[in-house]
XYZ file of C-alpha atoms in Angstrom:
518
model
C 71.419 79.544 65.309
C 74.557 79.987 68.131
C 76.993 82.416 68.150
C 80.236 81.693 69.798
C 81.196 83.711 73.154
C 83.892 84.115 75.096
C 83.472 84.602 78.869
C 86.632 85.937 80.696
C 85.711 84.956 84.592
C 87.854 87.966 86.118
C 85.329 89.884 84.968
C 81.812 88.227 85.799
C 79.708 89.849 88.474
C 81.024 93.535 88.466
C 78.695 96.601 88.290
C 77.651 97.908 85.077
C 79.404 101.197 86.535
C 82.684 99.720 86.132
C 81.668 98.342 82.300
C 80.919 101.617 81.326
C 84.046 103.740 82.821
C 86.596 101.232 81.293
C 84.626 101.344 77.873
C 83.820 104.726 77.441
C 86.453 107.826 77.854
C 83.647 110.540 78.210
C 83.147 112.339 81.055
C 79.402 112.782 80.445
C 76.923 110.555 82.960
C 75.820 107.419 80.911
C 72.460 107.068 79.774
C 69.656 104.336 80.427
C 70.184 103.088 77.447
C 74.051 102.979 77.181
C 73.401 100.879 80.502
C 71.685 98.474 79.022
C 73.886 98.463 75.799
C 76.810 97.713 78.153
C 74.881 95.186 80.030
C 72.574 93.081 77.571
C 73.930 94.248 74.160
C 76.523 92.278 71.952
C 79.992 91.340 72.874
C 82.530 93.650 70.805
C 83.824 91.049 68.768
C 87.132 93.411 67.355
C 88.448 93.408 70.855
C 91.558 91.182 70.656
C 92.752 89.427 73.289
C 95.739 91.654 74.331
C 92.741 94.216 75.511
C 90.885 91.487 77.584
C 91.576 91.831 81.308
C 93.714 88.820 82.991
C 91.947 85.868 83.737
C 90.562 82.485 83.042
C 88.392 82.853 79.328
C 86.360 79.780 78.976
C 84.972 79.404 75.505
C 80.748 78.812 75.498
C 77.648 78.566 73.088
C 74.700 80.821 73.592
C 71.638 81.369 71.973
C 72.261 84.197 68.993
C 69.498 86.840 70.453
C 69.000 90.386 69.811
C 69.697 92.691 72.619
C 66.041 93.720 73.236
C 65.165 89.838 74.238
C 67.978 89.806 76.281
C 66.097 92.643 78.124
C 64.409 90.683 80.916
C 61.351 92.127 82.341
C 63.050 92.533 85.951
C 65.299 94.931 85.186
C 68.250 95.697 87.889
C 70.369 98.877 87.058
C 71.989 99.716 90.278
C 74.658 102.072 91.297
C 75.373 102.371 87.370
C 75.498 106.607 87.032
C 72.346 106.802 84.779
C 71.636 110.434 85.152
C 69.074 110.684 81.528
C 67.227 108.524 79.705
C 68.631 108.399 75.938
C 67.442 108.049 72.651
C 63.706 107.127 72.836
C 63.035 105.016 70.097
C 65.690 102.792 71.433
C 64.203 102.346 74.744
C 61.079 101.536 73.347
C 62.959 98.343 71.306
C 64.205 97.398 74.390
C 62.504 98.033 77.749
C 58.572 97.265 76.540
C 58.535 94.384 77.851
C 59.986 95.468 81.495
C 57.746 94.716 84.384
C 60.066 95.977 87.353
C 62.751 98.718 87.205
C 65.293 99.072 89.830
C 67.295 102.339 89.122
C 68.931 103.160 92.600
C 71.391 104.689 93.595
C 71.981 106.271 90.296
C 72.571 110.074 89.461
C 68.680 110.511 87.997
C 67.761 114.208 89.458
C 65.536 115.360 86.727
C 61.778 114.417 86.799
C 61.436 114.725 83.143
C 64.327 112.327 82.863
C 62.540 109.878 85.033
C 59.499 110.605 82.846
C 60.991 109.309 80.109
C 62.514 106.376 80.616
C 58.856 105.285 82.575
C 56.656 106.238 79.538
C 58.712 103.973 77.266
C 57.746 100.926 79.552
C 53.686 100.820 79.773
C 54.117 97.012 81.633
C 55.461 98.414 84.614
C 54.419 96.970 88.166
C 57.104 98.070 90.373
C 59.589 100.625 90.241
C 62.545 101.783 92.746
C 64.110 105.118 92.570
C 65.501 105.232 95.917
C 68.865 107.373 96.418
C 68.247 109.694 93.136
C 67.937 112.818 95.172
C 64.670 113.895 93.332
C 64.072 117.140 95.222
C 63.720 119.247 92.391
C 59.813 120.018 91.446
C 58.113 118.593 88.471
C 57.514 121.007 85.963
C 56.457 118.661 82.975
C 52.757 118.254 82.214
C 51.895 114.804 82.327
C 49.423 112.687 79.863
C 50.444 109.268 80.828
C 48.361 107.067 83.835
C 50.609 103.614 84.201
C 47.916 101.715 85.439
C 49.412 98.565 86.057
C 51.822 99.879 88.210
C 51.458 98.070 92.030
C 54.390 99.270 93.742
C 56.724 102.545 93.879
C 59.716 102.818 96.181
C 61.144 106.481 96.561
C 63.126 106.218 99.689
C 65.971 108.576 100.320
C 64.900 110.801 97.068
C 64.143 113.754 99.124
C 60.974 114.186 96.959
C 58.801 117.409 97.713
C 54.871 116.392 98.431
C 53.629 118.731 95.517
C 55.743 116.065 93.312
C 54.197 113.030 95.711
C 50.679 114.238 94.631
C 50.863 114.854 90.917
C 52.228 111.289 90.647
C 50.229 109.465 92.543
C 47.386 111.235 90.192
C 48.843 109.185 87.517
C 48.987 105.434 89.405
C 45.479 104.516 89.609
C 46.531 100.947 90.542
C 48.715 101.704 93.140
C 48.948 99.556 96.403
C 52.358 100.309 98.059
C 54.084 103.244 98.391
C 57.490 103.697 100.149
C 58.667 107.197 101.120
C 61.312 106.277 103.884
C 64.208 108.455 104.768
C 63.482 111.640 102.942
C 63.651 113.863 105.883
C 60.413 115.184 106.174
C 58.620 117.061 109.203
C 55.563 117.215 108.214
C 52.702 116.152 105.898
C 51.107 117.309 103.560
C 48.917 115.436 100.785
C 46.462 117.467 100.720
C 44.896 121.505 99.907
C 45.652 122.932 103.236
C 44.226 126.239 101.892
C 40.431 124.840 102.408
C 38.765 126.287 105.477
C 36.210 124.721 108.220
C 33.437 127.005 109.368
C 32.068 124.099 111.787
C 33.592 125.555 114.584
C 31.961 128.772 113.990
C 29.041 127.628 113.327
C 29.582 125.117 116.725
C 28.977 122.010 114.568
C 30.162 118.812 116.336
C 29.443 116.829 114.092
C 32.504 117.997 111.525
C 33.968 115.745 109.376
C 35.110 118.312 106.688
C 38.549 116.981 107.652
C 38.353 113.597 106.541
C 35.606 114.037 103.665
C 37.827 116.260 102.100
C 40.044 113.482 101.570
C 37.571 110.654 101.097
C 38.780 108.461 98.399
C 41.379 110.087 96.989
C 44.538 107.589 96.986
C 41.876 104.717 98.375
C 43.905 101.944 96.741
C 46.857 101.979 98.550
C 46.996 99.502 101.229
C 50.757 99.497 102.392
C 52.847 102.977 102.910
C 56.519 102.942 104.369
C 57.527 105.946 106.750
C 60.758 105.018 108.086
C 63.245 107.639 109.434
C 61.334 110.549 108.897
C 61.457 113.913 111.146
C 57.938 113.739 111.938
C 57.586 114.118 115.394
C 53.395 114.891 116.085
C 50.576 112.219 115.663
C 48.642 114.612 113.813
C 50.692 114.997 111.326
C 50.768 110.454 110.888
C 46.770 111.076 110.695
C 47.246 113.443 107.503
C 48.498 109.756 105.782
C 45.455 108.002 107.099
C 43.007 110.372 105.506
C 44.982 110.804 102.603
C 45.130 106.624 102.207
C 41.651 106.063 103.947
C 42.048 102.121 103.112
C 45.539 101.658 104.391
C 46.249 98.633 105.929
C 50.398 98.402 107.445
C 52.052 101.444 108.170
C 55.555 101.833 109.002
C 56.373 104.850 111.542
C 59.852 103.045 112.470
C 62.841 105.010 113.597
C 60.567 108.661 113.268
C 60.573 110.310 116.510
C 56.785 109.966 117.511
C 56.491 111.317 120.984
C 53.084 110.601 121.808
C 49.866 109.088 119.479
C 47.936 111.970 121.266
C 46.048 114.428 119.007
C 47.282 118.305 120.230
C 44.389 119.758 119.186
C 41.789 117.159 121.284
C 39.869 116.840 123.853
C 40.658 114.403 126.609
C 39.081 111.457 125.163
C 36.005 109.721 126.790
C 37.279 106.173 128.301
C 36.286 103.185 126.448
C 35.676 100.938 129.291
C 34.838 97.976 127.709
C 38.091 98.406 125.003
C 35.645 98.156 122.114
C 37.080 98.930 118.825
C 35.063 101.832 117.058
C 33.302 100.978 113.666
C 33.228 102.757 110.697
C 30.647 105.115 110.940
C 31.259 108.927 112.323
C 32.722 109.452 116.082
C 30.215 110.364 118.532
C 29.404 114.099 118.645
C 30.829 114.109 122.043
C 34.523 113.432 121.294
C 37.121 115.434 119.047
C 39.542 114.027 116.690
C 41.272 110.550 118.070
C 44.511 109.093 117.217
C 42.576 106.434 115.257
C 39.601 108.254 113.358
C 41.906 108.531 110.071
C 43.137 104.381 110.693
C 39.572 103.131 110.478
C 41.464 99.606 108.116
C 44.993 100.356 109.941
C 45.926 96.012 110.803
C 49.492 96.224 111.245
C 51.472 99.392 112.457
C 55.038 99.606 113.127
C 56.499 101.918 115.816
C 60.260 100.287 116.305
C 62.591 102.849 117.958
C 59.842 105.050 118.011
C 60.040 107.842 121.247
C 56.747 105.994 122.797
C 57.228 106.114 126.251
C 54.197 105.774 128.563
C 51.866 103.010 128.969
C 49.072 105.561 127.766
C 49.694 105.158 124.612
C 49.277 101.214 124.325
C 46.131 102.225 126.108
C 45.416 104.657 122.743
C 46.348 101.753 120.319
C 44.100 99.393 122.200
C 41.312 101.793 120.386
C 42.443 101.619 116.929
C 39.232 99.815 115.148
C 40.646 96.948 112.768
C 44.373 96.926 114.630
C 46.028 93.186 114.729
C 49.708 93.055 114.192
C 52.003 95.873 116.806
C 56.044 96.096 116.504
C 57.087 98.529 119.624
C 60.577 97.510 119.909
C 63.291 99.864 120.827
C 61.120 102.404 122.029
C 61.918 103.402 125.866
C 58.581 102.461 126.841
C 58.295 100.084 129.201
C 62.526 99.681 128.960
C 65.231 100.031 131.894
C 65.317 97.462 135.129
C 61.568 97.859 136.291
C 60.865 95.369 133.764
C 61.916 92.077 132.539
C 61.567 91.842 128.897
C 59.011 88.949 129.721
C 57.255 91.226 131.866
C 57.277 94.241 129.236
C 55.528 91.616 126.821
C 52.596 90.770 129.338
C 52.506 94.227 130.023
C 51.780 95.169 126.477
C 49.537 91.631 125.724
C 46.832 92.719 128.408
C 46.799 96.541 127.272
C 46.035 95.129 123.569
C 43.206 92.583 124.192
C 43.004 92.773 120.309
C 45.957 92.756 118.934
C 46.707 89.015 117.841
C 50.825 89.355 117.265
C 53.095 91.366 119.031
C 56.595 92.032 117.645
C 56.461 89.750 114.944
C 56.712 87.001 117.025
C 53.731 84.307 116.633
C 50.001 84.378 117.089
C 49.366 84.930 120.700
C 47.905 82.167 122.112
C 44.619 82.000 124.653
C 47.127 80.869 127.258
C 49.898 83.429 127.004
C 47.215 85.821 127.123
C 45.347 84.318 129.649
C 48.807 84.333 131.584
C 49.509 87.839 130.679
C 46.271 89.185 132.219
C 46.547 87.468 135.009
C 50.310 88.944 135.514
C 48.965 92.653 134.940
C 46.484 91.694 137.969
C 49.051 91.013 140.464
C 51.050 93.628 139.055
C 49.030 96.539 139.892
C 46.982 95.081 142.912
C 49.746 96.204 145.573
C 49.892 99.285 144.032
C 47.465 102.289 144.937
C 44.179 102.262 143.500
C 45.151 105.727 141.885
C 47.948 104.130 140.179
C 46.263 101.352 138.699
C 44.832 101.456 134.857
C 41.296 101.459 133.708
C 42.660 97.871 131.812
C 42.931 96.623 135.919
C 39.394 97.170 136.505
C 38.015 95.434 133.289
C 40.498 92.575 134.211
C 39.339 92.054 137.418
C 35.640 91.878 136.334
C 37.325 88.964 133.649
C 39.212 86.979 135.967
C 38.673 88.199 139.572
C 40.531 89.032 142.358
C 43.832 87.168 142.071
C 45.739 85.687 145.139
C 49.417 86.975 145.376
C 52.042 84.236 143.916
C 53.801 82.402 146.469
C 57.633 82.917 146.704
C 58.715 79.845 146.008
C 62.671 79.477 146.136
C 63.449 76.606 144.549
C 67.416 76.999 144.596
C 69.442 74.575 147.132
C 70.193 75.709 150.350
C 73.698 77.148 149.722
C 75.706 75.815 153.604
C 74.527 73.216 155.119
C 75.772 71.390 158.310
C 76.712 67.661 157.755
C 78.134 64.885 160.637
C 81.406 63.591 159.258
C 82.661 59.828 160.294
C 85.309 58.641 160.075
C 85.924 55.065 162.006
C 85.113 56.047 165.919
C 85.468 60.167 165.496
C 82.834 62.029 164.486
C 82.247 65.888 163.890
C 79.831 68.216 162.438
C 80.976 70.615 159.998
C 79.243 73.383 157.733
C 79.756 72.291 154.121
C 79.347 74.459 150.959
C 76.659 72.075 148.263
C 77.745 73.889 145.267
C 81.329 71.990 146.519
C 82.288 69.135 144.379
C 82.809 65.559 146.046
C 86.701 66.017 144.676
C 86.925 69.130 146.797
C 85.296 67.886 149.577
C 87.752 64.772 149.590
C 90.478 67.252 150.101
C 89.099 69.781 152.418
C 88.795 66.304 154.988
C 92.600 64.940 154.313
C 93.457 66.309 157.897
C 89.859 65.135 159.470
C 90.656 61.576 158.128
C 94.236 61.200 158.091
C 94.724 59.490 154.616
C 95.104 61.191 151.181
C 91.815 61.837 149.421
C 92.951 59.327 146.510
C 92.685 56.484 149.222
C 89.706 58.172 150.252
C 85.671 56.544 149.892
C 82.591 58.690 151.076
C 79.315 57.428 151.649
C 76.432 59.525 151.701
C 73.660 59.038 154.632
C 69.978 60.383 154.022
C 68.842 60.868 157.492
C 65.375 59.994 156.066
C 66.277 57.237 154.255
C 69.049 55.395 156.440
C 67.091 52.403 157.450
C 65.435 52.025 153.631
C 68.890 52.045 151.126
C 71.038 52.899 153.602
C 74.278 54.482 152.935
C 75.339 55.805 149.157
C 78.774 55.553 147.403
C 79.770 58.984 145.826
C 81.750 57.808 143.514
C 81.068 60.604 140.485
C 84.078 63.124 141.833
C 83.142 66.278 139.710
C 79.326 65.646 141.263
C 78.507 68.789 143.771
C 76.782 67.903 146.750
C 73.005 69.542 145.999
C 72.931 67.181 143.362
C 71.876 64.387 146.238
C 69.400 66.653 147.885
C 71.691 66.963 150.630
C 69.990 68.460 153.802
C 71.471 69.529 157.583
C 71.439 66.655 159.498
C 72.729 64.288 156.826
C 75.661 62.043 157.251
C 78.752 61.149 155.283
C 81.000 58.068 156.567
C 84.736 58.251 155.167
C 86.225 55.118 154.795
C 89.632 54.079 153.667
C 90.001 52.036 150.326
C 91.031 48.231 150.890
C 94.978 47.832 150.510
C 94.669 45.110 148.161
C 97.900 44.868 145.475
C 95.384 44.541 142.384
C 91.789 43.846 142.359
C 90.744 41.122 140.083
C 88.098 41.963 137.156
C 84.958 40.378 138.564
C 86.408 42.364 141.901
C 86.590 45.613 139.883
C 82.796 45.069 139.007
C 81.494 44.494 142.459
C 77.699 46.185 142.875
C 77.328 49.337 145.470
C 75.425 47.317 147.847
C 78.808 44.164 147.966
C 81.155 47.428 148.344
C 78.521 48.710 150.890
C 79.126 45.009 152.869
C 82.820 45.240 152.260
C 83.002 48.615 154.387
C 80.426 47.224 156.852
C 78.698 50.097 156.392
């Protein structure tokens, strides 16, 4: 069965947002399910054409469906107001099907608003909420595990972390997790009321830290930090033991000083830059900037405030670390470095780390390369100065000679012997001069115009082999024939022939040559 439509063109492609303000007089927010009545329910067939909006109706068949299979199970609802959920059984005709739910930038700020709309769609596998400010706490009690759902985006919803725990108690399945841009200066996922007696009792072998942790969001394997106030390292390592399988972790943009630990030791060197496994650190050492990122593989610190080479030598000690963004972060920036250097720099401080600012795989000869540049680097600098990476370099690949200075740019003057029939002169002559220029600049030296005039070019080297050689190309600079001091040019004066014929005008360089006597 088809219905008959009609489709006015002015009208395709704007926001629901503008649908509902021009079809609705109320002042009240609109509901989830007025947005989808506006969006995927009926066409209003009493409207008469005087009330359609100018433009170009074109008249088409469509399916006859009911509104809750035009519900498709990626459902897009941005920017449209939606501040509650609405009537409940009618969400349930509709939205049971939905498999991703993109509400942002709407006017949600109720949890048990949010609630409701998500219990009515069990299917779920992602859901964004981002720029709903959220802030308030969650005072509903909740029955409900979604256990399908993979992904949850709450960027820029200013959620509190009490609310951040009691959901993620109901996502079982959960594997990504972005919390971006909600201002926060600390973390804090878990009971900070529990107490350690291990330094008391002078246990160093505590781990009450991390066990108290162990396991308790262990699927999620991606989290999203960006633009947070977070400042101390300590506080990142809170999300590692709180996610003790994470894999990428995005720091970008939060203004991460250092990936020291405050509250550490000065860590034991690992001379031989060997990652640490899984079991417990060595009684010896406190907390590191990598115990709780024991499955980290990619981290990103763009426009982070890393700015000392120490802490590329931390990173080099995170255990399963392969992809590194640092970019924008005044480490390593300024005119001490060329951007090429920077990158070798970083390459031999990260012997593991197989891709470096998302840019390919490193290769074994750009890190070859690379370790061989941090050599030469640091070997005229004082031993005091140089890295422990130096040392373990050295034992790699030796003690380097220094790179020649090679400067292969032409010699900018050179001096030249001009002749012209019986005089003869030597001149300084700039190379990066064109052979039109140079015409001119020897109009007096010559006596005829440079459009009567023909230069020959004499390789002192090469005089008795191919003898002299026509310049004929007049936008040609000089270096361009490997001109050297003690070189010759001969200026010669074109024939004054009325009109050369056409097997004249294609004469070789060697007949013109023989013409000239040259």
């Amino acid at each position: 069965m088809l219905q008959f439509v009609v489709v006015n063109y002015s009208s395709l492609g704007g926001c629901c947002k503008r649908t509902l303000i021009e079809s609705s007089t109320q002042n009240a927010m609109p509901s989830l399910l007025e947005a989808l009545e506006q969006k995927y329910g009926e066409a209003d067939s009493d409207a008469s054409p005087d009330e359609a909006s100018e433009g170009i109706s074109v008249a088409i068949f469509v399916p006859c469906k009911s509104p809750r299979a035009l519900v498709p199970a990626l459902l897009v609802l941005n920017d449209c107001d939606i501040a509650t959920a609405g009537e409940k059984d009618a969400l349930v005709a509709k939205c049971s099907n939905v498999e991703e739910l993109d509400l942002a930038k709407n006017k949600l700020d109720q949890w048990t608003e949010v609630f409701g709309i998500l219990e009515h769609m069990p299917r779920l596998k992602f859901v964004n909420l981002s720029f709903n400010v959220l802030s308030s706490p969650i005072e509903v009690s909740l029955d409900k595990r979604w256990e399908e759902l993979r992904n949850l985006v709450l960027n820029s919803t200013y959620v509190n972390w009490e609310s951040v725990r009691k959901i993620l108690e109901h996502l079982p399945s959960l594997e990504e997790l972005h919390l971006s841009l909600n201002d926060y200066n600390n973390v804090a996922l878990h009971n900070t009321s529990s107490s350690c007696a291990c330094t008391e009792n002078k246990n160093d072998n505590c781990e009450c830290h991390s066990s108290a942790l162990e396991k308790k969001h262990s699927v999620i394997r991606i989290l999203h930090f960006t633009g947070n106030l977070v400042q101390d390292w300590k506080e990142v390592s809170k999300l590692g033991y709180a996610f003790p399988n994470l894999e990428s972790l995005v720091v970008a943009e939060c203004p991460i000083k250092s990936l020291d630990i405050a509250a550490e030791a000065k860590e034991c060197p690992n001379k031989n830059y060997e990652r640490s496994e899984s079991s417990p650190e060595s009684s010896s050492r406190s907390e590191s900037p990598h115990d709780a990122f024991r499955s980290l593989k990619i981290l990103n610190l763009n426009s982070t405030h890393l700015s000392s080479w120490d802490e590329i030598e931390r990173l080099a000690r995170f255990p399963a670390l392969q992809c590194v963004r640092l970019q924008g972060c005044p480490l390593g920036e300024g005119n001490e470095y060329t951007e090429h250097e920077r990158r070798q720099l970083l390459i031999a401080r990260l012997p593991n780390v197989k891709t470096l600012n998302g840019g390919g795989v490193i290769s074994a000869e750009e890190r070859e390369d690379a370790e061989r540049a941090f050599i030469r680097y640091y070997m005229d600098k004082p031993e005091s100065d140089r890295p422990e990476r130096y040392f373990e370099l050295v034992q790699i690949h030796g003690k380097l000679d220094p790179l020649v200075n090679v400067d292969l740019r032409p010699e900018k003057r050179v001096k030249i012997t001009f002749t012209c029939g019986s005089n003869s002169e030597v001149k300084s002559v700039d190379t990066y001069r064109t052979v039109s220029d140079l015409k001119t600049r020897l109009e007096t030296f010559a006596g005829f115009p440079a459009s009567k005039m023909r230069l020959f070019y004499v390789d002192q080297d090469l005089r008795d082999i191919q003898g002299p050689e026509l310049m004929r190309f007049a936008s040609k600079q000089l270096f361009s024939y490997n001109i050297r001091s003690g070189d010759e040019i001969i200026i010669v004066c074109k024939m004054e022939n009325k009109r050369r014929t056409h097997s004249e005008s294609n004469i070789t360089e060697k007949q013109e040559r023989a013409m000239y006597n040259l």
